[in-house]
Amino acid sequence: MRAHQQVLAQIEAKMLDGTWGLGERLPGERALAEQMGVSRPSVREAISVLEALGIVKMNVGSGPGAGTQIVDRPAVGLGMAVRMHIAAGTLPVADVVATRAQLESGAVRHAAALVADLSPAEGEDLGAVRAALRAMEAPGPLAVDEFLRLDESFHMGIVRLSGNQLTEAILTGLRSAIAMYIAQGAAQVPDWGETCSRLCREHRQIYEAVLAGDGSAAESLSHAHIWAFYAEAGLAGEREHP
Amino acid sequence: MRAHQQVLAQIEAKMLDGTWGLGERLPGERALAEQMGVSRPSVREAISVLEALGIVKMNVGSGPGAGTQIVDRPAVGLGMAVRMHIAAGTLPVADVVATRAQLESGAVRHAAALVADLSPAEGEDLGAVRAALRAMEAPGPLAVDEFLRLDESFHMGIVRLSGNQLTEAILTGLRSAIAMYIAQGAAQVPDWGETCSRLCREHRQIYEAVLAGDGSAAESLSHAHIWAFYAEAGLAGEREHP
DNA sequence: GTCGCGCTGTGGACAGGCCACTGCGCTAGG
DNA sequence: CCTAGCGCAGTGGCCTGTCCACAGCGCGAC
């Protein structure tokens, strides 16, 4: 096995057995290299991989917060991987769209089922959803990029309510991976003002369904909402469309 | 921006604009370093990240097949990311289970909708599914690891029929990430022989539903099948369970 | 008591070298 | 003329050594 892969395997093992936990600092690169019997560049390769995957964060300097810390940004790695594969040309954007629709509509259904008893943290998520919804419903037309920002708050807020961290991370990653395509697609919609207000109405309906605990309504509304937008933005494949 | 991230960005750009496509070879590390104005270790950091993400494959030697080639193994990166986050302790296995169930049941529904007209390549996938099914139904008890191997062929074969490469990659990645937990869970099932034959019957039902083009039946059967197994193996969270 | 400077530990990066591996082409032998 | 063997060149794999930028902390001067 190659040197940096050995380092990766050892770091994984140390995380698995609890030696290094979330938020803690890894030993310095020099120390790590000596411990694992490899050179510093090899350690750096391994840590670069971990950083790209969203496992660690590297900071220069000294004192608390410096060095390499174990963080938790699962969406970083997933988003990066998806974006790169789109760039490589083998992953159609339409597939990303279909996967998002499937995953998110399920998360919305689940969120509706859980909305009856929320923890305080989840209450905050719900508040963020409501805030995004109100900001979108404010009178006057919204710029595309402003709308997309609020749209993300709304959608991801509901997903967060479902409590599935992996689904949340994947959806965040997918969204970031195709953010460019979404922005392009939204920019070429014939009548943005009309589309925007329709999307807002649909958001309201989804929100109400979730709040009412009506999972299957929330699911189908969400499904239709996502597909309709992508179809209008020219990002949905023909074959995938249900 | 850091040196190796610049390299990543430039490589992504070159893939996006079609300069470097799938299957092609990147310039050598030394040449790449000179082109991009960075040192070779920085180039190696970037390429290591790409390799971990399943974008490229590095090979030593000379001639065709040597050097760094752009490949397409999306599942590699996704699986690695998920496995690492589980190791870091912030991603519950139950979340992986729930995400798998949601994604796969949707894929199965979609596969059923498409089964009427298959391309030759998809016909092969269907053949693989059938072969796995028959092997599982062979008389005599199957060892756990042998069953799991066939189980993977069966499930992933159907997913492949749905034609969504991202869903396929994510599911492959998830499966590899929790393979260890699945094996442990299966090993502690009270009566493996009984469980095994039940799983086989469920497989047969799913297969028949897909072949009949009955998407919603296939979906719900698949959903129940996945959850039942994980519950039995002690991997399903309480809260997620529908 | 407070301000400022330097020390120390951290990652960031580079240069240069050496090794292992692999395929191709040349050359010597049949 | 054909073939088997060897050497060469190009590739990644890895290491050593070095220097730089950055940030906090503590010591010392004021």
Coordinates of C-alpha atoms (C1' of nucleotides) in Angstrom, one line a residue:
Chain A
M1 CA 0.0 0.0 0.0
R2 CA 1.2 3.5 -0.7
A3 CA 2.6 5.6 2.1
H4 CA -0.2 8.2 2.2
Q5 CA -2.8 5.5 2.1
Q6 CA -1.2 3.9 5.1
V7 CA -1.4 7.2 6.9
L8 CA -5.1 7.5 5.9
A9 CA -5.8 4.0 7.2
Q10 CA -4.1 4.7 10.5
I11 CA -5.9 8.0 11.0
E12 CA -9.2 6.2 10.2
A13 CA -8.4 3.6 12.8
K14 CA -7.5 6.1 15.4
M15 CA -10.7 7.9 14.8
L16 CA -12.7 4.7 14.9
D17 CA -11.2 3.5 18.2
G18 CA -11.8 6.9 19.8
T19 CA -8.2 8.0 20.1
W20 CA -8.9 11.1 18.1
G21 CA -12.4 12.5 18.3
L22 CA -14.3 15.3 16.7
G23 CA -12.9 18.8 17.5
E24 CA -9.6 17.5 18.6
R25 CA -6.3 18.3 17.1
L26 CA -4.1 15.9 15.3
P27 CA -0.4 15.8 16.1
G28 CA 1.8 18.1 14.0
E29 CA 2.8 16.9 10.6
R30 CA 6.3 16.4 11.6
A31 CA 5.3 14.3 14.6
L32 CA 2.8 12.4 12.6
A33 CA 5.4 11.6 10.0
E34 CA 7.8 10.2 12.6
Q35 CA 5.1 8.2 14.4
M36 CA 3.9 6.5 11.2
G37 CA 7.4 6.1 9.7
V38 CA 6.8 8.1 6.6
S39 CA 8.0 11.4 5.3
R40 CA 6.2 14.7 5.8
P41 CA 5.1 15.1 2.2
S42 CA 3.3 11.7 2.5
V43 CA 1.5 12.9 5.6
R44 CA 0.6 16.0 3.8
E45 CA -0.9 14.1 0.9
A46 CA -3.1 12.1 3.4
I47 CA -4.2 15.2 5.2
S48 CA -5.0 17.0 2.0
V49 CA -7.3 14.1 1.1
L50 CA -9.0 14.3 4.5
E51 CA -9.4 18.1 4.1
A52 CA -11.0 17.6 0.7
L53 CA -13.3 15.1 2.2
G54 CA -14.3 17.6 4.9
I55 CA -12.9 15.5 7.7
V56 CA -10.2 17.9 8.9
K57 CA -9.4 21.5 8.7
M58 CA -5.8 22.8 8.6
N59 CA -4.8 26.1 10.1
V60 CA -1.5 27.7 10.4
G61 CA -0.2 29.5 13.4
S62 CA 0.0 28.5 17.0
G63 CA -2.4 28.4 20.0
P64 CA -5.9 27.0 20.2
G65 CA -7.5 26.7 16.8
A66 CA -4.1 26.2 15.0
G67 CA -2.9 23.0 13.6
T68 CA -5.0 20.3 12.0
Q69 CA -8.4 19.7 13.7
I70 CA -11.0 17.0 13.1
V71 CA -14.1 18.8 12.0
D72 CA -17.3 17.6 10.5
R73 CA -18.2 18.9 7.1
P74 CA -19.5 15.9 5.3
A75 CA -21.1 18.0 2.6
V76 CA -17.7 19.4 1.5
G77 CA -16.4 16.1 0.3
L78 CA -19.6 14.9 -1.3
G79 CA -20.1 18.1 -3.1
M80 CA -16.5 18.1 -4.3
A81 CA -16.7 14.6 -5.6
V82 CA -20.0 15.2 -7.4
R83 CA -18.7 18.4 -8.9
M84 CA -15.5 16.8 -10.2
H85 CA -17.4 13.9 -11.7
I86 CA -19.7 16.3 -13.5
A87 CA -16.6 18.1 -14.8
A88 CA -15.1 14.8 -15.9
G89 CA -18.2 14.5 -18.1
T90 CA -19.6 11.2 -17.0
L91 CA -22.1 12.4 -14.5
P92 CA -25.1 14.0 -16.2
V93 CA -26.6 17.0 -14.4
A94 CA -30.0 15.3 -14.9
D95 CA -28.9 12.5 -12.7
V96 CA -28.1 14.9 -10.0
V97 CA -31.5 16.4 -10.4
A98 CA -33.3 13.1 -10.1
T99 CA -31.3 12.0 -7.1
R100 CA -32.0 15.3 -5.4
A101 CA -35.7 15.0 -6.0
Q102 CA -35.8 11.5 -4.6
L103 CA -33.8 12.2 -1.6
E104 CA -35.4 15.5 -0.7
S105 CA -39.0 14.5 -1.1
G106 CA -38.3 11.6 1.2
A107 CA -36.7 13.9 3.7
V108 CA -39.6 16.3 3.6
R109 CA -42.0 13.4 4.2
H110 CA -40.0 12.4 7.2
A111 CA -39.8 16.0 8.5
A112 CA -43.5 16.2 8.4
A113 CA -43.8 13.0 10.5
L114 CA -41.4 14.5 13.1
V115 CA -42.7 18.0 13.2
A116 CA -45.1 17.3 16.1
D117 CA -42.4 17.1 18.7
L118 CA -39.3 19.1 18.0
S119 CA -36.2 19.6 20.0
P120 CA -35.1 23.2 20.6
A121 CA -32.4 23.0 18.0
E122 CA -35.0 21.8 15.5
G123 CA -37.3 24.6 16.5
E124 CA -34.6 26.9 15.4
D125 CA -34.4 25.2 12.0
L126 CA -38.1 25.6 11.6
G127 CA -37.7 29.3 12.5
A128 CA -35.1 29.6 9.7
V129 CA -37.4 28.0 7.3
R130 CA -40.2 30.4 8.2
A131 CA -37.8 33.4 7.9
A132 CA -36.7 32.3 4.5
L133 CA -40.3 31.8 3.4
R134 CA -41.3 35.3 4.6
A135 CA -38.3 36.9 2.9
M136 CA -39.3 35.2 -0.3
E137 CA -42.9 36.3 0.0
A138 CA -41.9 39.9 0.5
P139 CA -43.5 42.2 -2.1
G140 CA -41.5 43.2 -5.1
P141 CA -39.5 40.9 -7.4
L142 CA -36.5 39.1 -6.1
A143 CA -33.2 39.0 -8.0
V144 CA -32.3 35.5 -9.1
D145 CA -29.3 35.1 -6.9
E146 CA -31.1 36.4 -3.9
F147 CA -34.0 34.0 -4.5
L148 CA -31.6 31.1 -4.8
R149 CA -30.0 32.0 -1.5
L150 CA -33.4 32.0 0.3
D151 CA -34.5 28.9 -1.7
E152 CA -31.5 27.1 -0.3
S153 CA -32.3 28.2 3.3
F154 CA -35.9 27.0 2.9
H155 CA -35.2 23.6 1.4
M156 CA -32.2 22.8 3.5
G157 CA -34.0 24.0 6.6
I158 CA -36.8 21.5 6.1
V159 CA -34.3 18.7 5.2
R160 CA -32.5 19.5 8.5
L161 CA -35.7 18.9 10.3
S162 CA -35.7 15.3 9.1
G163 CA -32.6 14.8 11.3
N164 CA -30.7 12.6 8.8
Q165 CA -27.2 14.0 8.7
L166 CA -26.2 12.0 5.7
T167 CA -29.2 13.0 3.6
E168 CA -28.6 16.6 4.6
A169 CA -24.9 16.4 3.6
I170 CA -25.6 14.7 0.3
L171 CA -28.3 17.3 -0.6
T172 CA -26.0 20.2 0.4
G173 CA -23.2 18.7 -1.7
L174 CA -25.5 18.1 -4.7
R175 CA -26.8 21.6 -4.4
S176 CA -23.3 23.1 -4.3
A177 CA -22.1 20.9 -7.1
I178 CA -24.8 22.1 -9.5
A179 CA -25.2 25.6 -8.2
M180 CA -23.7 27.0 -11.3
Y181 CA -26.1 25.1 -13.5
I182 CA -29.0 26.1 -11.4
A183 CA -28.1 29.8 -11.6
Q184 CA -27.7 29.5 -15.4
G185 CA -31.0 27.7 -15.7
A186 CA -32.8 30.2 -13.6
A187 CA -31.4 33.1 -15.6
Q188 CA -32.9 31.8 -18.8
V189 CA -36.4 31.2 -17.5
P190 CA -38.8 33.2 -19.8
D191 CA -40.7 35.1 -17.2
W192 CA -38.8 35.1 -13.9
G193 CA -41.3 37.2 -12.0
E194 CA -44.0 34.7 -12.7
T195 CA -41.8 31.7 -12.0
C196 CA -40.6 33.2 -8.8
S197 CA -44.0 33.9 -7.4
R198 CA -45.1 30.4 -8.4
L199 CA -42.2 28.8 -6.6
C200 CA -43.0 30.9 -3.5
R201 CA -46.6 29.7 -3.5
E202 CA -45.3 26.1 -3.8
H203 CA -42.9 26.7 -0.9
R204 CA -45.8 27.9 1.2
Q205 CA -47.8 24.8 0.4
I206 CA -45.0 22.6 1.3
Y207 CA -44.4 24.4 4.5
E208 CA -48.0 24.2 5.5
A209 CA -48.1 20.5 4.7
V210 CA -45.1 19.8 6.8
L211 CA -46.5 21.8 9.7
A212 CA -49.7 19.9 9.4
G213 CA -47.8 16.7 9.7
D214 CA -49.1 15.6 6.3
G215 CA -46.1 13.6 5.1
S216 CA -47.4 12.3 1.9
A217 CA -48.8 15.6 0.8
A218 CA -45.6 17.3 1.6
E219 CA -43.7 14.6 -0.3
S220 CA -45.6 14.9 -3.5
L221 CA -45.7 18.7 -3.4
S222 CA -42.0 18.7 -2.9
H223 CA -41.4 16.2 -5.7
A224 CA -43.5 18.2 -8.1
H225 CA -41.9 21.5 -7.0
I226 CA -38.4 20.3 -7.6
W227 CA -39.2 18.7 -11.0
A228 CA -41.2 21.6 -12.3
F229 CA -38.4 24.0 -11.6
Y230 CA -35.7 21.9 -13.1
A231 CA -37.8 21.2 -16.2
E232 CA -38.3 25.0 -16.6
A233 CA -34.6 25.6 -16.1
G234 CA -33.8 23.0 -18.8
L235 CA -31.9 20.8 -16.4
A236 CA -34.2 17.8 -16.2
G237 CA -33.5 14.8 -18.5
E238 CA -36.4 13.5 -20.6
R239 CA -36.1 9.9 -19.4
E240 CA -36.0 10.6 -15.7
H241 CA -39.1 12.6 -15.6
P242 CA -41.9 10.8 -13.8
Chain B
M1 CA -5.6 29.9 -2.4
R2 CA -3.2 27.1 -1.6
A3 CA -1.0 25.6 -4.3
H4 CA -2.6 22.2 -4.5
Q5 CA -6.1 23.7 -4.6
Q6 CA -5.0 25.8 -7.5
V7 CA -3.9 22.7 -9.3
L8 CA -7.3 21.1 -8.5
A9 CA -9.1 24.1 -9.8
Q10 CA -7.1 24.1 -13.0
I11 CA -7.6 20.4 -13.6
E12 CA -11.3 20.8 -13.0
A13 CA -11.4 23.6 -15.5
K14 CA -9.5 21.6 -18.1
M15 CA -11.9 18.7 -17.7
L16 CA -14.9 21.1 -17.9
D17 CA -13.8 22.7 -21.1
G18 CA -13.0 19.3 -22.7
T19 CA -9.2 19.6 -22.9
W20 CA -8.9 16.5 -20.8
G21 CA -11.6 13.9 -21.1
L22 CA -12.4 10.5 -19.7
G23 CA -9.8 7.9 -20.3
E24 CA -7.1 10.3 -21.3
R25 CA -3.8 10.7 -19.6
L26 CA -2.7 13.8 -17.7
P27 CA 0.8 15.1 -18.3
G28 CA 3.4 13.8 -16.1
E29 CA 3.7 15.2 -12.6
R30 CA 6.9 17.0 -13.5
A31 CA 5.4 18.6 -16.5
L32 CA 2.2 19.5 -14.7
A33 CA 4.2 21.1 -11.9
E34 CA 6.1 23.3 -14.4
Q35 CA 2.9 24.2 -16.4
M36 CA 1.1 25.3 -13.3
G37 CA 4.0 27.0 -11.7
V38 CA 4.0 24.9 -8.5
S39 CA 6.3 22.2 -7.1
R40 CA 5.8 18.5 -7.7
P41 CA 4.7 17.7 -4.1
S42 CA 1.9 20.2 -4.6
V43 CA 0.9 18.5 -7.8
R44 CA 1.0 15.2 -6.0
E45 CA -1.3 16.5 -3.2
A46 CA -3.8 17.5 -5.8
I47 CA -3.7 14.2 -7.7
S48 CA -3.9 12.3 -4.5
V49 CA -7.2 14.1 -3.7
L50 CA -8.4 13.3 -7.2
E51 CA -7.5 9.7 -6.8
A52 CA -9.3 9.5 -3.4
L53 CA -12.4 11.0 -5.1
G54 CA -12.2 8.4 -7.8
I55 CA -11.5 10.8 -10.6
V56 CA -8.1 9.6 -11.6
K57 CA -6.0 6.5 -11.3
M58 CA -2.2 6.6 -11.0
N59 CA 0.0 3.9 -12.5
V60 CA 3.7 3.6 -12.6
G61 CA 5.7 2.4 -15.5
S62 CA 5.6 3.5 -19.1
G63 CA 3.6 2.8 -22.2
P64 CA -0.2 2.8 -22.6
G65 CA -2.0 2.5 -19.2
A66 CA 0.9 4.1 -17.4
G67 CA 0.8 7.6 -15.9
T68 CA -2.2 9.3 -14.4
Q69 CA -5.4 8.6 -16.2
I70 CA -8.8 10.2 -15.9
V71 CA -11.2 7.4 -14.9
D72 CA -14.7 7.3 -13.5
R73 CA -15.2 5.7 -10.2
P74 CA -17.7 8.0 -8.5
A75 CA -18.5 5.4 -5.8
V76 CA -14.9 5.4 -4.6
G77 CA -15.0 9.0 -3.4
L78 CA -18.4 8.9 -2.0
G79 CA -17.8 5.6 -0.1
M80 CA -14.5 6.9 1.3
A81 CA -16.1 10.2 2.5
V82 CA -19.0 8.4 4.1
R83 CA -16.7 5.8 5.8
M84 CA -14.4 8.5 7.1
H85 CA -17.3 10.5 8.6
I86 CA -18.6 7.4 10.3
A87 CA -15.1 6.8 11.7
A88 CA -15.1 10.4 12.9
G89 CA -18.1 9.5 14.9
T90 CA -20.5 12.2 13.6
L91 CA -22.4 10.1 11.0
P92 CA -24.7 7.5 12.6
V93 CA -24.9 4.2 10.7
A94 CA -28.7 4.5 11.1
D95 CA -28.6 7.6 8.9
V96 CA -26.8 5.7 6.2
V97 CA -29.4 3.0 6.4
A98 CA -32.2 5.4 6.1
T99 CA -30.6 7.2 3.2
R100 CA -30.0 3.9 1.4
A101 CA -33.6 2.8 1.9
Q102 CA -34.9 6.1 0.5
L103 CA -32.6 6.1 -2.5
E104 CA -32.8 2.5 -3.4
S105 CA -36.6 2.1 -3.2
G106 CA -36.9 5.1 -5.5
A107 CA -34.4 3.5 -7.9
V108 CA -36.3 0.3 -7.9
R109 CA -39.5 2.0 -8.7
H110 CA -37.8 3.8 -11.5
A111 CA -36.3 0.5 -12.8
A112 CA -39.7 -1.1 -12.9
A113 CA -40.9 1.8 -15.0
L114 CA -38.1 1.3 -17.5
V115 CA -38.0 -2.4 -17.7
A116 CA -40.3 -2.6 -20.7
D117 CA -37.7 -1.4 -23.2
L118 CA -34.2 -2.1 -22.2
S119 CA -31.0 -1.4 -24.1
P120 CA -28.7 -4.4 -24.6
A121 CA -26.4 -3.2 -21.8
E122 CA -29.3 -3.0 -19.5
G123 CA -30.4 -6.5 -20.6
E124 CA -27.0 -7.7 -19.3
D125 CA -27.7 -6.0 -16.0
L126 CA -31.0 -7.8 -15.8
G127 CA -29.2 -11.1 -16.5
A128 CA -26.8 -10.4 -13.7
V129 CA -29.7 -9.8 -11.4
R130 CA -31.4 -13.0 -12.4
A131 CA -28.1 -14.9 -12.0
A132 CA -27.6 -13.6 -8.5
L133 CA -31.2 -14.4 -7.6
R134 CA -30.8 -18.0 -8.8
A135 CA -27.6 -18.4 -7.0
M136 CA -29.2 -17.3 -3.8
E137 CA -32.1 -19.6 -4.3
A138 CA -29.9 -22.6 -4.7
P139 CA -30.7 -25.4 -2.2
G140 CA -28.6 -25.5 0.9
P141 CA -27.7 -22.8 3.4
L142 CA -25.5 -19.9 2.2
A143 CA -22.6 -18.6 4.2
V144 CA -23.1 -15.0 5.3
D145 CA -20.3 -13.5 3.3
E146 CA -21.4 -15.4 0.2
F147 CA -24.9 -14.3 0.6
L148 CA -23.9 -10.7 1.1
R149 CA -21.9 -10.9 -2.2
L150 CA -24.9 -12.1 -4.1
D151 CA -27.1 -9.7 -2.3
E152 CA -25.0 -6.8 -3.5
S153 CA -25.1 -8.1 -7.1
F154 CA -28.9 -8.4 -6.9
H155 CA -29.5 -5.0 -5.4
M156 CA -27.0 -3.1 -7.4
G157 CA -28.0 -4.8 -10.6
I158 CA -31.6 -3.5 -10.2
V159 CA -30.3 0.0 -9.2
R160 CA -28.2 -0.1 -12.4
L161 CA -31.3 -0.7 -14.4
S162 CA -32.7 2.7 -13.2
G163 CA -29.9 4.3 -15.2
N164 CA -29.1 7.0 -12.7
Q165 CA -25.3 7.0 -12.4
L166 CA -25.3 9.2 -9.3
T167 CA -27.8 7.1 -7.4
E168 CA -25.8 4.0 -8.3
A169 CA -22.6 5.6 -7.2
I170 CA -24.0 6.8 -3.9
L171 CA -25.6 3.5 -3.1
T172 CA -22.4 1.6 -4.0
G173 CA -20.5 4.0 -1.8
L174 CA -22.9 3.7 1.1
R175 CA -22.8 -0.1 0.8
S176 CA -19.0 -0.2 0.9
A177 CA -18.9 2.3 3.8
I178 CA -21.1 0.2 6.0
A179 CA -20.1 -3.3 4.7
M180 CA -18.3 -4.0 7.9
Y181 CA -21.4 -3.2 10.0
I182 CA -23.6 -5.2 7.7
A183 CA -21.4 -8.2 8.0
Q184 CA -21.3 -7.9 11.8
G185 CA -25.0 -7.4 11.9
A186 CA -25.7 -10.4 9.7
A187 CA -23.4 -12.6 11.8
Q188 CA -25.5 -12.0 15.0
V189 CA -28.8 -12.7 13.5
P190 CA -30.5 -15.4 15.7
D191 CA -31.4 -17.8 13.0
W192 CA -29.5 -17.1 9.8
G193 CA -30.9 -19.9 7.8
E194 CA -34.4 -18.7 8.3
T195 CA -33.4 -15.0 7.7
C196 CA -31.6 -16.0 4.6
S197 CA -34.4 -17.8 3.0
R198 CA -36.8 -15.0 3.9
L199 CA -34.5 -12.5 2.3
C200 CA -34.4 -14.7 -0.8
R201 CA -38.2 -14.8 -1.0
E202 CA -38.3 -11.0 -0.7
H203 CA -35.7 -10.7 -3.5
R204 CA -37.9 -12.9 -5.7
Q205 CA -40.9 -10.8 -5.0
I206 CA -39.0 -7.6 -5.8
Y207 CA -37.7 -9.1 -9.0
E208 CA -41.1 -10.2 -10.1
A209 CA -42.6 -6.7 -9.4
V210 CA -39.9 -5.0 -11.3
L211 CA -40.3 -7.4 -14.2
A212 CA -44.0 -6.8 -14.2
G213 CA -43.4 -3.1 -14.4
D214 CA -45.2 -2.5 -11.1
G215 CA -43.2 0.4 -9.8
S216 CA -45.1 1.1 -6.6
A217 CA -45.2 -2.5 -5.5
A218 CA -41.5 -2.9 -6.2
E219 CA -40.8 0.3 -4.3
S220 CA -42.7 -0.7 -1.2
L221 CA -41.4 -4.3 -1.2
S222 CA -37.9 -3.0 -1.5
H223 CA -38.4 -0.5 1.3
A224 CA -39.8 -3.1 3.6
H225 CA -37.0 -5.6 2.6
I226 CA -34.2 -3.2 3.4
W227 CA -35.7 -1.9 6.7
A228 CA -36.5 -5.4 7.9
F229 CA -33.0 -6.6 7.4
Y230 CA -31.4 -3.7 9.1
A231 CA -33.8 -3.9 12.0
E232 CA -32.9 -7.6 12.4
A233 CA -29.2 -6.8 12.2
G234 CA -29.6 -4.1 14.8
L235 CA -28.4 -1.3 12.5
A236 CA -31.7 0.7 12.2
G237 CA -32.2 3.7 14.4
E238 CA -35.5 3.8 16.4
R239 CA -36.5 7.2 15.2
E240 CA -36.0 6.7 11.5
H241 CA -38.1 3.6 11.2
P242 CA -41.3 4.3 9.3
Chain C
dG1 C1' 0.8 48.1 34.7
dT2 C1' 1.1 48.1 29.8
dC3 C1' 2.9 47.9 25.4
dG4 C1' 6.0 45.8 22.0
dC5 C1' 9.1 42.6 20.3
dG6 C1' 10.9 38.1 19.6
dC7 C1' 10.5 33.2 20.3
dT8 C1' 8.3 29.0 19.1
dG9 C1' 5.3 25.9 16.9
dT10 C1' 2.3 25.4 13.2
dG11 C1' 1.2 24.6 8.2
dG12 C1' 2.9 25.9 3.1
dA13 C1' 6.0 25.3 -0.3
dC14 C1' 10.1 24.2 -2.9
dA15 C1' 14.4 21.9 -4.7
dG16 C1' 16.7 18.0 -5.7
dG17 C1' 17.7 13.5 -5.5
dC18 C1' 17.1 8.5 -5.6
dC19 C1' 14.4 4.2 -6.3
dA20 C1' 11.0 0.8 -8.4
dC21 C1' 8.4 -0.3 -12.1
dT22 C1' 7.1 -0.9 -16.9
dG23 C1' 7.2 -1.0 -21.8
dC24 C1' 9.7 -0.3 -26.0
dG25 C1' 13.4 -0.7 -29.0
dC26 C1' 17.8 -2.2 -30.0
dT27 C1' 21.1 -5.7 -30.4
dA28 C1' 23.2 -10.1 -30.3
dG29 C1' 22.5 -14.7 -31.0
dG30 C1' 20.2 -18.5 -33.3
Chain D
dC1 C1' 15.5 -13.6 -41.2
dC2 C1' 13.6 -14.3 -36.8
dT3 C1' 13.8 -14.2 -31.9
dA4 C1' 15.1 -13.8 -27.3
dG5 C1' 17.4 -10.9 -24.1
dC6 C1' 19.0 -6.6 -22.3
dG7 C1' 19.3 -1.7 -21.6
dC8 C1' 17.1 2.6 -21.8
dA9 C1' 13.8 6.1 -20.9
dG10 C1' 9.8 7.7 -18.8
dT11 C1' 6.6 7.2 -15.2
dG12 C1' 5.0 7.5 -10.3
dG13 C1' 6.8 6.8 -5.2
dC14 C1' 9.2 8.6 -1.7
dC15 C1' 12.6 11.0 1.1
dT16 C1' 15.7 14.7 2.9
dG17 C1' 16.6 19.2 3.8
dT18 C1' 15.4 23.9 3.7
dC19 C1' 13.1 28.1 3.9
dC20 C1' 8.9 31.0 4.5
dA21 C1' 4.4 32.9 6.5
dC22 C1' 1.6 33.0 10.2
dA23 C1' -0.3 33.4 14.9
dG24 C1' -0.1 33.2 19.8
dC25 C1' 2.4 33.6 24.0
dG26 C1' 5.6 35.3 27.2
dC27 C1' 9.3 38.0 28.5
dG28 C1' 11.3 42.3 28.9
dA29 C1' 11.5 47.4 28.5
dC30 C1' 9.3 51.4 29.3

